[in-house]
Every structure is written in C-alpha cells, then in structure tokens.
Coordinates of C-alpha atoms and ligand atoms in Angstrom, one line a residue:
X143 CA 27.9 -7.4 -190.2
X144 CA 30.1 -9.5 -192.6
X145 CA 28.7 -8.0 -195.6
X146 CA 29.9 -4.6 -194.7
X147 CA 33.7 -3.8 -196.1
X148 CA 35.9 -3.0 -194.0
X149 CA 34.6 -3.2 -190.2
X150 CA 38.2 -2.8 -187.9
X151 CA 38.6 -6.8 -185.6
X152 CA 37.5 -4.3 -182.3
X153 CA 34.3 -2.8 -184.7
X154 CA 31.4 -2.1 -182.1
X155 CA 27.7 -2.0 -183.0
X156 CA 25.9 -0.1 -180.5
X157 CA 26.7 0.1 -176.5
X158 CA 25.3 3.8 -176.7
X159 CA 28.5 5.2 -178.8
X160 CA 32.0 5.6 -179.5
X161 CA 31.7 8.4 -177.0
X162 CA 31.3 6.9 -173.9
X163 CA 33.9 4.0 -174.7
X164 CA 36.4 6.3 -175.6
X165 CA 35.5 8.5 -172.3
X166 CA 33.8 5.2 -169.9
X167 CA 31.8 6.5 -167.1
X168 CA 33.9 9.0 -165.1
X169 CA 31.5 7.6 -161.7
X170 CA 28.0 5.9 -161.2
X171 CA 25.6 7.8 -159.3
X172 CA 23.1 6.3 -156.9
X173 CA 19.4 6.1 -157.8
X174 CA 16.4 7.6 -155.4
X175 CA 16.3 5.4 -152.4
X176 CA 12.6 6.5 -151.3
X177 CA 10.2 9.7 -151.8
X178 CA 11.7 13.0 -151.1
X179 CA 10.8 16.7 -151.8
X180 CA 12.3 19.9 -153.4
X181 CA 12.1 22.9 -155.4
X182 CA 12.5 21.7 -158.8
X183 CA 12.9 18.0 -160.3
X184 CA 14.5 17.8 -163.6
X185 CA 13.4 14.6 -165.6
X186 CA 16.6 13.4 -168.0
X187 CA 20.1 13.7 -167.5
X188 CA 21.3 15.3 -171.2
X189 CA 21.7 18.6 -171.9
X190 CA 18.7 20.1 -171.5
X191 CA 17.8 18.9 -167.9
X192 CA 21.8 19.8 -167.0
X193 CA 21.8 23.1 -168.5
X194 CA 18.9 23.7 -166.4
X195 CA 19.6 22.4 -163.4
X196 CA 22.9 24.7 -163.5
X197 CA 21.6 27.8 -164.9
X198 CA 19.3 27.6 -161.8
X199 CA 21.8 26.7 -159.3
X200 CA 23.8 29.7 -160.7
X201 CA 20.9 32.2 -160.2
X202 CA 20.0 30.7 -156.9
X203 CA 22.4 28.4 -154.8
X204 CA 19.0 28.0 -152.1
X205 CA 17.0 26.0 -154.4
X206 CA 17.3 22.3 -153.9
X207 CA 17.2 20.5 -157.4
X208 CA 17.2 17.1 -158.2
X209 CA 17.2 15.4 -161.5
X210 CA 16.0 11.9 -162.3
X211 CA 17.8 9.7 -165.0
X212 CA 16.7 6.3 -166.1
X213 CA 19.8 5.2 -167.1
X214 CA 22.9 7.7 -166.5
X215 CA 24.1 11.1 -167.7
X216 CA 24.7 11.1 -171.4
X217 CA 22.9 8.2 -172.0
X218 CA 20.2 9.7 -174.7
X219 CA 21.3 11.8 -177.6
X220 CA 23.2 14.4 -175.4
X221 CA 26.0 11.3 -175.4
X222 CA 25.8 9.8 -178.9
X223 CA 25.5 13.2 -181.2
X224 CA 27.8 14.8 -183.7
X225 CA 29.6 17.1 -181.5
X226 CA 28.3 19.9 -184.1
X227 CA 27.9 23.0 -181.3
X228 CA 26.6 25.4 -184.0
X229 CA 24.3 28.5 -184.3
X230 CA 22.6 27.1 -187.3
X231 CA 18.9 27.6 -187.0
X232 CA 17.8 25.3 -189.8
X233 CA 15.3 23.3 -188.9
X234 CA 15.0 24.8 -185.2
X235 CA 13.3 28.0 -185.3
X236 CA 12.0 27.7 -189.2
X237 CA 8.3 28.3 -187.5
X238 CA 9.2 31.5 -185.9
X239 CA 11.4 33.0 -188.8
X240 CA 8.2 32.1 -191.2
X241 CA 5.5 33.5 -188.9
X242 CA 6.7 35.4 -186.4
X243 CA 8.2 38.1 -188.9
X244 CA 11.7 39.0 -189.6
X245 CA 12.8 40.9 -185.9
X246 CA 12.2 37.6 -184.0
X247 CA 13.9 35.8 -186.2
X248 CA 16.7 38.1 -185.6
X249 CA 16.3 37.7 -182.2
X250 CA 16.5 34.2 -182.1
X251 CA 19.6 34.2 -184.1
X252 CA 21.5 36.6 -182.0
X253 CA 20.4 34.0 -179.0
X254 CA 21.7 31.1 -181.0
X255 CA 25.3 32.9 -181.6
X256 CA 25.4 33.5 -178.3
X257 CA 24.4 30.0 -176.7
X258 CA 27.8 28.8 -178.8
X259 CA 30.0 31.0 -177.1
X260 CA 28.3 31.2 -173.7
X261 CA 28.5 26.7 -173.8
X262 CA 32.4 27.5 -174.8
X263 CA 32.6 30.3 -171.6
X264 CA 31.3 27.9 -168.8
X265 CA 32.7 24.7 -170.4
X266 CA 36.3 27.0 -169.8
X267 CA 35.3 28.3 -166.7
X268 CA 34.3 24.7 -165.0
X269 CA 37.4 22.5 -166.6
X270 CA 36.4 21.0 -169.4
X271 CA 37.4 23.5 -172.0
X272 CA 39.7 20.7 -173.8
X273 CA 37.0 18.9 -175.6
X274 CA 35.4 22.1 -176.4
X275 CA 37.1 23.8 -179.4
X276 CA 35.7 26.5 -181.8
X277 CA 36.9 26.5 -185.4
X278 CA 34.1 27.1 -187.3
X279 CA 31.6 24.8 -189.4
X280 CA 31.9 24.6 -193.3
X281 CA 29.1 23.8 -195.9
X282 CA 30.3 21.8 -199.0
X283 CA 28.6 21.3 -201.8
X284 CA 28.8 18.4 -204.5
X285 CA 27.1 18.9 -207.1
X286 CA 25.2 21.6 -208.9
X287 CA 21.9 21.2 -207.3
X288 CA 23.4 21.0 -204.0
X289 CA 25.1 24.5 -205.1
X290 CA 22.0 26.1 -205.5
X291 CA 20.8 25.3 -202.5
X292 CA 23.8 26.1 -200.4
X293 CA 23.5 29.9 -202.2
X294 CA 19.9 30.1 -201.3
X295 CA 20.9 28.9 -198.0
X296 CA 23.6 31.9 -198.1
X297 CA 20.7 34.5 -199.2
X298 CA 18.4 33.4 -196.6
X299 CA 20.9 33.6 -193.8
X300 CA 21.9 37.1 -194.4
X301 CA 18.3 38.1 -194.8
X302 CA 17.9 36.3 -191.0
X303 CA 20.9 38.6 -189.5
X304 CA 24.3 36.8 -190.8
X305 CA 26.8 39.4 -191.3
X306 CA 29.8 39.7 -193.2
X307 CA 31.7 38.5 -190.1
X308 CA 29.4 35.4 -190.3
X309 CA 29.9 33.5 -193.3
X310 CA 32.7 33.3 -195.5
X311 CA 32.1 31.9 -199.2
X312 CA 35.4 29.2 -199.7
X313 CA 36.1 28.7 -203.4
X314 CA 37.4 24.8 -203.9
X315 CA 40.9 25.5 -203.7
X316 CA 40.4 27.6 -200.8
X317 CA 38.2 24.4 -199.4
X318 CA 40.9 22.0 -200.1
X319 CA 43.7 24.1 -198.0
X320 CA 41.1 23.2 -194.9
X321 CA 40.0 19.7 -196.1
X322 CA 40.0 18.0 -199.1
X323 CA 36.9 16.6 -200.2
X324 CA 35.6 15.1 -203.7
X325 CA 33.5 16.8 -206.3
X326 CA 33.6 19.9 -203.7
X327 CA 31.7 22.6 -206.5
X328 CA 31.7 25.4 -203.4
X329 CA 31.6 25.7 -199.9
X330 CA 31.2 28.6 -197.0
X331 CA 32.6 28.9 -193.7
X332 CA 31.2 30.4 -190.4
X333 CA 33.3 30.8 -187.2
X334 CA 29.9 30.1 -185.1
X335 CA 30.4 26.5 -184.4
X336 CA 32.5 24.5 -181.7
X337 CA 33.2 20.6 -182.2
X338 CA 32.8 19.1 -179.0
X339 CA 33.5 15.5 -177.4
X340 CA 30.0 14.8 -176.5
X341 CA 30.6 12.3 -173.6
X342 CA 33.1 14.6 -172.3
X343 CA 30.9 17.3 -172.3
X344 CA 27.7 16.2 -171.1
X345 CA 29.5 15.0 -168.1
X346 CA 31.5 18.1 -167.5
X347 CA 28.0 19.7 -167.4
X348 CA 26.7 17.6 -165.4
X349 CA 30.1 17.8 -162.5
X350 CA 30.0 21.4 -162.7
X351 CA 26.2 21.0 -161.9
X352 CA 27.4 18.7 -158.6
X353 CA 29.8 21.1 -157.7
X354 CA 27.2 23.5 -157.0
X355 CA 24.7 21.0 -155.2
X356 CA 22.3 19.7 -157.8
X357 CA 21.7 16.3 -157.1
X358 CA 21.6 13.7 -160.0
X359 CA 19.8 10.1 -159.3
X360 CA 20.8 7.6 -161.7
X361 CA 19.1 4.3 -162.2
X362 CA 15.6 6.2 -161.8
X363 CA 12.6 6.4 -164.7
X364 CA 10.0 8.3 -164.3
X365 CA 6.6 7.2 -164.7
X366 CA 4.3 9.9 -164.8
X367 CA 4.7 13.7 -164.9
X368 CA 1.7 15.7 -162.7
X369 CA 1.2 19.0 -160.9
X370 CA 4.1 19.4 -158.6
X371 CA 4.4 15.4 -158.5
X372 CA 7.0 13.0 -160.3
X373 CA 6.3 9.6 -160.0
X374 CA 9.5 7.5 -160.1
X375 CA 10.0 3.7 -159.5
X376 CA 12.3 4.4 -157.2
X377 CA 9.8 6.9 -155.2
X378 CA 7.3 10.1 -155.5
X379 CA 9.3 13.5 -155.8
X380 CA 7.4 16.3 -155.0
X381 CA 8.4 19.8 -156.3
X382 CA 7.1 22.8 -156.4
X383 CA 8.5 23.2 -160.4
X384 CA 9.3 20.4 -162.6
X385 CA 11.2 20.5 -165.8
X386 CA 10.8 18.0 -168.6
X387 CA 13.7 17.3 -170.3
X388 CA 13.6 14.1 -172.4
X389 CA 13.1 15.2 -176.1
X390 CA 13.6 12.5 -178.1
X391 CA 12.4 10.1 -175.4
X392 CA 9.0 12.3 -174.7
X393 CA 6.5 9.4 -176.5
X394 CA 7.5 7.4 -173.6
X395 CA 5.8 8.9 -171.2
X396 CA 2.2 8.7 -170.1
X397 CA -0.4 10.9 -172.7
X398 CA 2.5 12.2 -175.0
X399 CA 2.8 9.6 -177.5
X400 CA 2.8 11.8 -180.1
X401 CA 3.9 15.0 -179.4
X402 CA 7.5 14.6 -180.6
X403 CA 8.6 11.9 -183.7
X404 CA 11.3 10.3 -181.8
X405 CA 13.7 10.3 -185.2
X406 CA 16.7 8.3 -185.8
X407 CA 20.1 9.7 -186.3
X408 CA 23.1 7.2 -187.0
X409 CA 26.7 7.9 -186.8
X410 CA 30.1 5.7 -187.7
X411 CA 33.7 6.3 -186.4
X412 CA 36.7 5.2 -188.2
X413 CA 40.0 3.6 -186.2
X414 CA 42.7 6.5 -186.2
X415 CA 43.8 7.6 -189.8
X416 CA 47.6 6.9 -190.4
X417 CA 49.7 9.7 -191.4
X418 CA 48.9 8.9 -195.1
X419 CA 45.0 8.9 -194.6
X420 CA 45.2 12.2 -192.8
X421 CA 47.5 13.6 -195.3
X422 CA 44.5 12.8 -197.6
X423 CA 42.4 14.3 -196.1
X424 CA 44.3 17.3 -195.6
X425 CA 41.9 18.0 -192.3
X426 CA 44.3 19.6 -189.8
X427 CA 41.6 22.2 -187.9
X428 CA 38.7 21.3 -185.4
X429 CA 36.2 22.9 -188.2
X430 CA 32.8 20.7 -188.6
X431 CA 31.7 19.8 -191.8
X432 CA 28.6 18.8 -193.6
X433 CA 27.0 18.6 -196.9
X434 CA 24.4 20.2 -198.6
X435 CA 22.5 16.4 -199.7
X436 CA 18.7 16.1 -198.4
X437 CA 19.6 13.1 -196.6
X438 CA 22.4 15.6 -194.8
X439 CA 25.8 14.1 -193.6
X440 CA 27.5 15.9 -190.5
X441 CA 31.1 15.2 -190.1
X442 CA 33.8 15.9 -187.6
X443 CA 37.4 14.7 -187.2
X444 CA 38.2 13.7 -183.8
X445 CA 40.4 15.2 -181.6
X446 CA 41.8 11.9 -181.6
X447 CA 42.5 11.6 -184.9
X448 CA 39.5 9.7 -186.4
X449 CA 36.6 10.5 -189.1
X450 CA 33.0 10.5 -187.0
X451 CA 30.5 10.8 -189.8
X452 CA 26.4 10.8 -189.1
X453 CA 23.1 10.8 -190.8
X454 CA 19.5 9.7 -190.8
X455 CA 20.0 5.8 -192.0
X456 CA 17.0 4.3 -191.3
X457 CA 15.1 7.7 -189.6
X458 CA 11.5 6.4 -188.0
X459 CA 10.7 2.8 -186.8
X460 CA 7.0 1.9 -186.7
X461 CA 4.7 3.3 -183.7
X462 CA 8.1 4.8 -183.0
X463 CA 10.0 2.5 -181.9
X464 CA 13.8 2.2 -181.4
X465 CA 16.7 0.2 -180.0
X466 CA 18.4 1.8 -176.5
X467 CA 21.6 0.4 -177.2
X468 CA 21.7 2.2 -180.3
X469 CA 22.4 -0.9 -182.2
X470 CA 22.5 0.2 -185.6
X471 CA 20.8 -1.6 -188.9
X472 CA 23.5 -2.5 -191.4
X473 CA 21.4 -0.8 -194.1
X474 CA 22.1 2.2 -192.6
X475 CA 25.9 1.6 -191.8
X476 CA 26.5 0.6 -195.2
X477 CA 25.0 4.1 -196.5
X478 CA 27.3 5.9 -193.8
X479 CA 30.2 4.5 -194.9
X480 CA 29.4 5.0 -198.8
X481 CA 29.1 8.4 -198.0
X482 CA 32.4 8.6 -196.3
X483 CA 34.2 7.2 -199.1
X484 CA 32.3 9.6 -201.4
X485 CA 33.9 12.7 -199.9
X486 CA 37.2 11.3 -198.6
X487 CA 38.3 8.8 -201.9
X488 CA 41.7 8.0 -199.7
X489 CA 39.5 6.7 -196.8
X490 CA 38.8 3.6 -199.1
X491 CA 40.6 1.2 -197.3
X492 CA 40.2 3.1 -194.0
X493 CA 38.5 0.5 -191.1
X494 CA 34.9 1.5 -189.5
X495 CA 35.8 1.5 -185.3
X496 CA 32.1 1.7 -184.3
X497 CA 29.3 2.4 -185.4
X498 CA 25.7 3.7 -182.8
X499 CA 22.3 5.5 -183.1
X500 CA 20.1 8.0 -181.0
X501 CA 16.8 9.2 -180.9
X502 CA 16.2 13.2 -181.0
X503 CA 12.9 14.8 -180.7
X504 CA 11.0 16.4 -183.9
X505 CA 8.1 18.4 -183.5
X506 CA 4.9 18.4 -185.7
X507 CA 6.4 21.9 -187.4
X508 CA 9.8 21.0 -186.9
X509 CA 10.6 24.1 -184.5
X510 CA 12.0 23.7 -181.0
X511 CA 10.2 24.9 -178.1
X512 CA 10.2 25.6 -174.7
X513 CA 6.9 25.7 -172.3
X514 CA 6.3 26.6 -169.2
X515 CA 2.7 26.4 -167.2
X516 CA 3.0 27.8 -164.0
X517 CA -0.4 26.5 -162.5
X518 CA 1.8 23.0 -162.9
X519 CA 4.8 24.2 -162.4
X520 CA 5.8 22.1 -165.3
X521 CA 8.1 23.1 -168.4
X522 CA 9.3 21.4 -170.8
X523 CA 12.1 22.0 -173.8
X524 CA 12.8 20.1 -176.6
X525 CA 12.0 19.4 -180.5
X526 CA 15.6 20.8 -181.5
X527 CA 15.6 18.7 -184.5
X528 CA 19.5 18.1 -184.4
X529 CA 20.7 21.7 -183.1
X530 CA 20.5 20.5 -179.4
X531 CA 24.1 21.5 -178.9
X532 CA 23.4 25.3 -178.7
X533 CA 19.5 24.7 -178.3
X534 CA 19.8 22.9 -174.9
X535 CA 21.8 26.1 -173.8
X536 CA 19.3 28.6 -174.9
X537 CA 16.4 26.4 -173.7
X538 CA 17.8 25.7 -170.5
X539 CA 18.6 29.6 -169.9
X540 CA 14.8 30.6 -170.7
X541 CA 13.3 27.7 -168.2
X542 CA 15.6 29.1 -165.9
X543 CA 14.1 32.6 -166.3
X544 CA 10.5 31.5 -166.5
X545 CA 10.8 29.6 -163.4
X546 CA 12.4 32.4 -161.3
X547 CA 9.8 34.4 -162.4
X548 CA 11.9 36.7 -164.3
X549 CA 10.7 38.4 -167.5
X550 CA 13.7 38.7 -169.7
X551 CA 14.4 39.0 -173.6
X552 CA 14.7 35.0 -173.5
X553 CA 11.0 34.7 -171.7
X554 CA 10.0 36.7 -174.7
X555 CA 11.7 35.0 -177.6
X556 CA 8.7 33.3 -180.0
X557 CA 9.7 29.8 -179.4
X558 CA 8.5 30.5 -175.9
X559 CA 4.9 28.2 -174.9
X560 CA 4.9 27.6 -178.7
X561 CA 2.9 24.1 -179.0
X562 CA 2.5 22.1 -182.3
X563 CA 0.0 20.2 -183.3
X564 CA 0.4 16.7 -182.3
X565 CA 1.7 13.9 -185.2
X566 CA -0.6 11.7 -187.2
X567 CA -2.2 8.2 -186.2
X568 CA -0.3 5.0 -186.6
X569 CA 0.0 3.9 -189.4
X570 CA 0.5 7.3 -191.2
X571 CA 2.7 8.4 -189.1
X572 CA 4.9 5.4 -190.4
X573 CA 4.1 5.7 -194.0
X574 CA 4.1 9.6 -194.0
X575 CA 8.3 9.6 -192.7
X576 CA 9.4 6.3 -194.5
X577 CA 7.9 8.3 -197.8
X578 CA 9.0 11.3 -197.1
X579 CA 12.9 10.1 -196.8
X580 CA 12.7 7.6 -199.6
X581 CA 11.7 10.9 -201.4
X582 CA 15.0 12.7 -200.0
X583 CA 17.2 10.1 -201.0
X584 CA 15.5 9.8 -204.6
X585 CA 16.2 13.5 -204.7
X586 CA 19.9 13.0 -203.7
X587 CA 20.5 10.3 -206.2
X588 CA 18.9 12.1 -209.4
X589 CA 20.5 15.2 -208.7
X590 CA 23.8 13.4 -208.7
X591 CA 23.0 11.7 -211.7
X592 CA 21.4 14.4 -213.6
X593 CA 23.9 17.4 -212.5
X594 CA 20.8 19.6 -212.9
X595 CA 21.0 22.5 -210.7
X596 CA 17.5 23.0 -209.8
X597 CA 16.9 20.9 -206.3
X598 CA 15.0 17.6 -207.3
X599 CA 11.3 17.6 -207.6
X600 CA 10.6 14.9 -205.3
X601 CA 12.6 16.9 -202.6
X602 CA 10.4 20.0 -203.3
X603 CA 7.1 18.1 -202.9
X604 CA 8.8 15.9 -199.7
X605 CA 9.7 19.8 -198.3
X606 CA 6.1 21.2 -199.1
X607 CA 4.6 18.4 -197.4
X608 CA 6.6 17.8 -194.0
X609 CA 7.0 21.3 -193.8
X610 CA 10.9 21.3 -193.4
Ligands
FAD886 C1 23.1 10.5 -183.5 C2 22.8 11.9 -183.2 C3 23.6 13.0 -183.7 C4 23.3 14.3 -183.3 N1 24.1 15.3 -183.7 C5 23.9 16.5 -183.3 C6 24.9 17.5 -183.6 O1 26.0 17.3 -184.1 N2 24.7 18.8 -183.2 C7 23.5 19.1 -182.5 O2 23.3 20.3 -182.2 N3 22.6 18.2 -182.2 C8 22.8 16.9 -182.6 N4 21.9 15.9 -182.2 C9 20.7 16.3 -181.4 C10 21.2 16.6 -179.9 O3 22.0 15.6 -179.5 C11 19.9 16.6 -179.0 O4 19.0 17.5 -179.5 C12 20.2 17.0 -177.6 O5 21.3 16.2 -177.1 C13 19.0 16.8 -176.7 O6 19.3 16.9 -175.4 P1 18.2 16.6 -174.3 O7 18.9 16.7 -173.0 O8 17.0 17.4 -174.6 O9 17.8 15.0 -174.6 P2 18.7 13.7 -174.3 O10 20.1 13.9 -174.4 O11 18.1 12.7 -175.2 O12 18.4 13.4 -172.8 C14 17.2 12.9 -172.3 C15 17.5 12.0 -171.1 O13 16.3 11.7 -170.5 C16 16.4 10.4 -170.1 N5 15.0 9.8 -169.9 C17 14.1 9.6 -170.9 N6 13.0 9.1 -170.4 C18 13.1 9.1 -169.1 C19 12.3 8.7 -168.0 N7 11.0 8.2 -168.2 N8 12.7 8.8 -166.7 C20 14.0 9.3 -166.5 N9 14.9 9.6 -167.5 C21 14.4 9.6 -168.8 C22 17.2 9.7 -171.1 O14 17.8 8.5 -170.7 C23 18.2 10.7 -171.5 O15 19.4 10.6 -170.8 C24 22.1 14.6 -182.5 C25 21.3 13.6 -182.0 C26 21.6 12.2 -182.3 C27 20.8 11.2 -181.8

C-alpha cells in the first residue's frame, strides 16, 4: 500500500469492511449440529434471506424457518455496501420498464418508494431506527456531458411515475448550501432515499427476525440446493419451501455458474473529518450523494463523521473470481480516493481509514428478479445490480406471498419468475466486462477532457452492447 497517499497508521485493507469494525459482531450464532426439518430453509444471511425469513414469520408465527449462513449475518454485500437505501430503479427493473410497457413500470416504481419507507417503518418499530435516517439522495453532475445525462435521467423518471413531489432540480448554489462539491454544473434531489449503517442494519434485521423465532445457523455452507432438500456440511435440512438468497455469491453453487456475474464493488472510508474538513465540505444532512460518471461513485457521510465513498475499481476477476475478505487491489483504492479528492478539493490531505470490497449479483439483462417453482418449493431473489437496499425488501415481501400462496399485487409485478439468459463462456465472459469498463472509464475521462455535452461514444457503444 505504500504507494498510496495518505493511508491513516490504523488504515485497514479488507476484514469484510469498515462496517463491521466500527459495529464488531453484536453475538456468534451456532452452526447446524446434525440434520433437521422445517417449513422453509433460507440459504444466506443478508438482506434478502432476512427480509424473508421475517416477512414470513410476520404473516405466520407457526412456520418453523431456518436459515443457513456460511460465515455470519452481514458477511456478503448486505454488510459491506453503500448504505444507499434508495428507490432508484436504474439498473434494477430496466427490463420490465423496456418490455413490459409503461403501467408496470409504474407499478414497480410505486413498490420501490414504498420498500424505502416500509425498511424505515420496521427498522423503527424493532429498535434500530438510529442508523436508519431518510434525507434524501442527490445527483451531481460535473461536467457537461454528465449534465445531459442527469436531464435525460430527469425526463425518463418522470415518464416512469416521478412526480413533482419526487425530484427537486438544485441549481449549484442551492447544491452548495447541502454539500459543496467541485465543478458541480447541476444537481437534483429526491426525498426517496435513507442512508443506513449497513452492519447495523443487517443485524437489526436479523434480531428482530430471532425475536420472532427464526432460527439463524452460522458457520454453515450449503452444498447443494434440491427439491425440498438443502444439503449443508454441517447436515441435510429438509423443507418443504426453500429460499435462495445468495445473489452475488449464486456461481458458487452447484449448476449456476453462470447465472449471476458476481461483480465487484469497492468502497474507502476516511478517519473522522476535523471541524475544518467538514466545514469544507459543508455536508451537515444524512442526504446520499452520487455522480452522474459511467464508472458511478456513491457517497455518504457517516453518521460518524467520516466520507465513505464506493465504486466499481477493478469490477470482474477471471472465471469470476474474488477475494472473501474483500481485500481490495490498490489500483482500485487509488481511483477511489482520486475521485474523492475530485469532488471534495479540501479532503486533500484527509487520511483513508479503510478501505473493502463485495460481490453483488448482475443478471444477464441486468434486471432483478425473483422466482418461485412450487413443484421445488424453491425461490430464489436476487440480480439487484446495486439497489439491494430497497430490492431485498420488495423481494423478500413477494417470496413471502408466493410461498403462502397468496396472490397479491407483488406476486404479479413483472420481475416475478423473470429468468435471463445465462452469461457467456470463459473467456468472454472476462474479456466482454474488462472491455466494457475500460470503455466506461475512457468515456469518463474524454468527456472531462472534451467538455462536450453529448455522452462519450465509447459509452454509447459499451451501453448498446451490455444492455445497461
Ligand atoms: C461494496 C458494495 C456496495 C453496495 N452499495 C449499495 C448501496 O449503496 N445501495 C444498494 O441498494 N445496494 C448496494 N449494494 C448491493 C447490495 O448490498 C446487495 O444487492 C444486497 O446486499 C444483496 O443482499 P443479499 O442478501 O441478496 O446478498 P448478500 O448480502 O450477499 O448475502 C448473501 C449471503 O449468503 C451467504 N452465502 C453465500 N453462499 C452460501 C452458501 N453456499 N451457504 C451458506 N451461505 C452462503 C453469504 O455469506 C452472504 O452472507 C452494494 C454492494 C456492494 C458489494
């Protein structure tokens, strides 16, 4: 790491992320001592399988549930994200909005405003409310091209059933009394967006869960997904429904190698900002913020004070690979905290605190789904493309329904036993995502350089082809 500027003496690489050592493990749970049998096994402990497993509980307190977590709650992306709880669809129900005509896109929209403030009403209602808090997201943009874009992005939203209560165009003096950041040429504001401590959260999810008698076994990977059977190495759980829940982590298991690209996502976290740095920043709310770049930046402050900034660093490792720690390549740290200086100038001698990765799930089309085959008893719910914070909560909702039996206006949103096509062969699969985000941060650099408003051919072609 010595060739990155400005790493703090306690700078951390890894160790899942600055989440869970700022929040530790509130308790370890045991893992499955032998086989054992109920009415529905949930495979991963993040948001989705938690979500689930308390939706159900909710509905009906006689089921027995238990879910199965290789490592412990939090540990996959539902513990090392953003903290971005926002009713953005981009990139999550692009497929349905395109092809499934302009009332289900509503629908789904609708859904997504209210998964934001239905995550905010339980997360009051069960005690952990405090690292929940809604302020709104804002879109900045900075430079012309980037401008554009965030106007189209305006256009297409209101098309998509964004009202005038929704967004809020913030000329850059009305930007800079919320945050101050560099070269800002425009920005917009919506109120549907909550930053949340992710550690915090998952595990408040996963207590309130407890409380009403789900059991969680930690310690425990599944092997292999069949009819009513989950194979662990701790033990078989039968169950008469089974919910799979590990998006990002899905080409692990047996015969699903490539259903989901499990795609990078790397964040840093600077040590607390002195009185002077904050007063720079000028960054007093809990609003979210991100960029309107190709290579996309999402930003929060802290409750605590500090700048958490992510992106896609080094996105897709070969036969998609990646490193469970989340240790993070420097190449990729280096670009994080360029970009941080870009937008915050009097962060320049700020320290990095820590710095992680995680893996989330992207479908062939890049639109979420949830399945459910009742034969099987098997659902699954994933491909969120980085809106898992609200997705899990809609997703989770809709399994719930489907399982029960119940047909409701979630079982019959289009997102619903949706299945893409599978992703390419080794080693296009490789060579088709390293392109395609070499061509994105091309795009990002010439439109800089060239101040041309239109968005950067290379981007176009890199959107026509992946379908973003
Ligand atoms: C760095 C990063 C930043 C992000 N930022 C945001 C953001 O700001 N806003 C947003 O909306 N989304 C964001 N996302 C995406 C979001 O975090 C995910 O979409 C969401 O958390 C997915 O939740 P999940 O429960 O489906 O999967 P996960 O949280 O990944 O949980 C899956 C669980 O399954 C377990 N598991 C996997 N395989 C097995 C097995 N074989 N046996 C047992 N257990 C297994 C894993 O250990 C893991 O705990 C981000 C993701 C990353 C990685």
């Amino acid at each position: 790491m010595s060739n990155i500027q400005g790493l703090s003496n306690t700078f951390a690489n890894g160790g899942v992320s600055y989440w869970l050592r700022d929040s530790g493990r509130p308790s370890v749970r045991s893992a499955l001592t032998g086989p054992i049998e109920v009415d529905v096994a949930i495979v991963g402990a993040g948001l989705t399988g938690l979500w689930t497993a308390y939706y159900l509980k909710q509905s009906d307190p006689t089921l027995t549930i238990a879910v199965l977590e290789q490592e412990f709650v939090g540990f996959g992306a539902s513990g090392r994200n953003g903290g971005w709880m926002s009713a953005k669809p981009a990139g999550l129900f692009r497929h349905y909005a395109r092809e499934g005509g302009h009332a289900s896109a509503i629908a789904l929209q609708r859904e997504m405003f209210g998964a934001v403030d239905e995550s905010v009403r339980v997360a009051n209602a069960e005690g952990f409310g405090e690292h929940v808090d809604k302020d709104g997201l804002i879109h900045v943009a900075t430079n012309p091209a980037q401008l554009t874009r965030m106007r189209s992005n305006l256009k297409s939203l209101r098309q998509n059933g964004w009202g005038d209560d929704d967004l809020f165009e913030l000329s850059p003096a009305e930007l800079s009394d919320r945050v101050r950041v560099r070269g800002a040429l425009g920005a917009y504001w919506t109120p549907h967006c909550a930053r949340v401590h992710p550690m915090h959260y998952v595990q408040g999810i996963a207590a309130a869960a407890e409380r009403a008698g789900v059991r969680i076994y930690e310690g425990t990977t599944v092997t292999a997904i069949s009819p009513h059977v989950v194979t662990t190495d701790k033990g078989e759980v039968g169950a008469r429904n089974i919910v799979q829940a590990v998006e990002g982590y899905t080409s692990s298991l047996p015969g699903q190698r490539r259903r989901l690209l499990p795609m990078n996502s790397s964040m840093i976290v600077t040590e607390r900002l002195s009185d002077s740095e904050l007063d720079s920043v000028g960054w007093n709310g809990a609003e979210l913020l991100g960029d309107m770049a190709h290579s996309f930046a999402y930003v929060q402050r802290t409750a605590d004070g500090r700048i958490a900034l992510g992106g896609r660093g080094v996105p897709y490792n070969f036969a998609s690979s990646f490193d469970r720690d989340g240790k993070t390549a420097q190449k990729a740290i280096g670009q994080l905290a360029t970009r941080l200086r870009e937008l915050f100038p009097g962060l320049g001698r700020t320290r990095l605190h820590h710095s992680w990765s995680g893996v989330l799930g992207v479908p062939r089309d890049w639109s979420a789904a949830v399945t459910y085959d009742p034969a099987a008893g098997i659902a699954t719910a994933g491909g969120y493309v980085g809106h898992g914070l609200s997705g899990t909560n809609l997703a989770a909702r809709t399994v719930r329904d489907l399982i029960l039996g119940e047909q409701t206006a979630l079982t019959a949103l289009p997102w619903v036993n949706h299945r893409a096509r599978n992703w390419e062969m080794e080693p296009l699969r490789w060579i088709g995502a390293s392109t395609l985000y070499s061509a994105y941060r091309f795009a990002d650099r010439r439109e800089y350089e060239t101040a041309n408003p239109r968005t950067h051919i290379a981007a176009r072609i890199a959107d026509a082809v992946s379908g973003r």
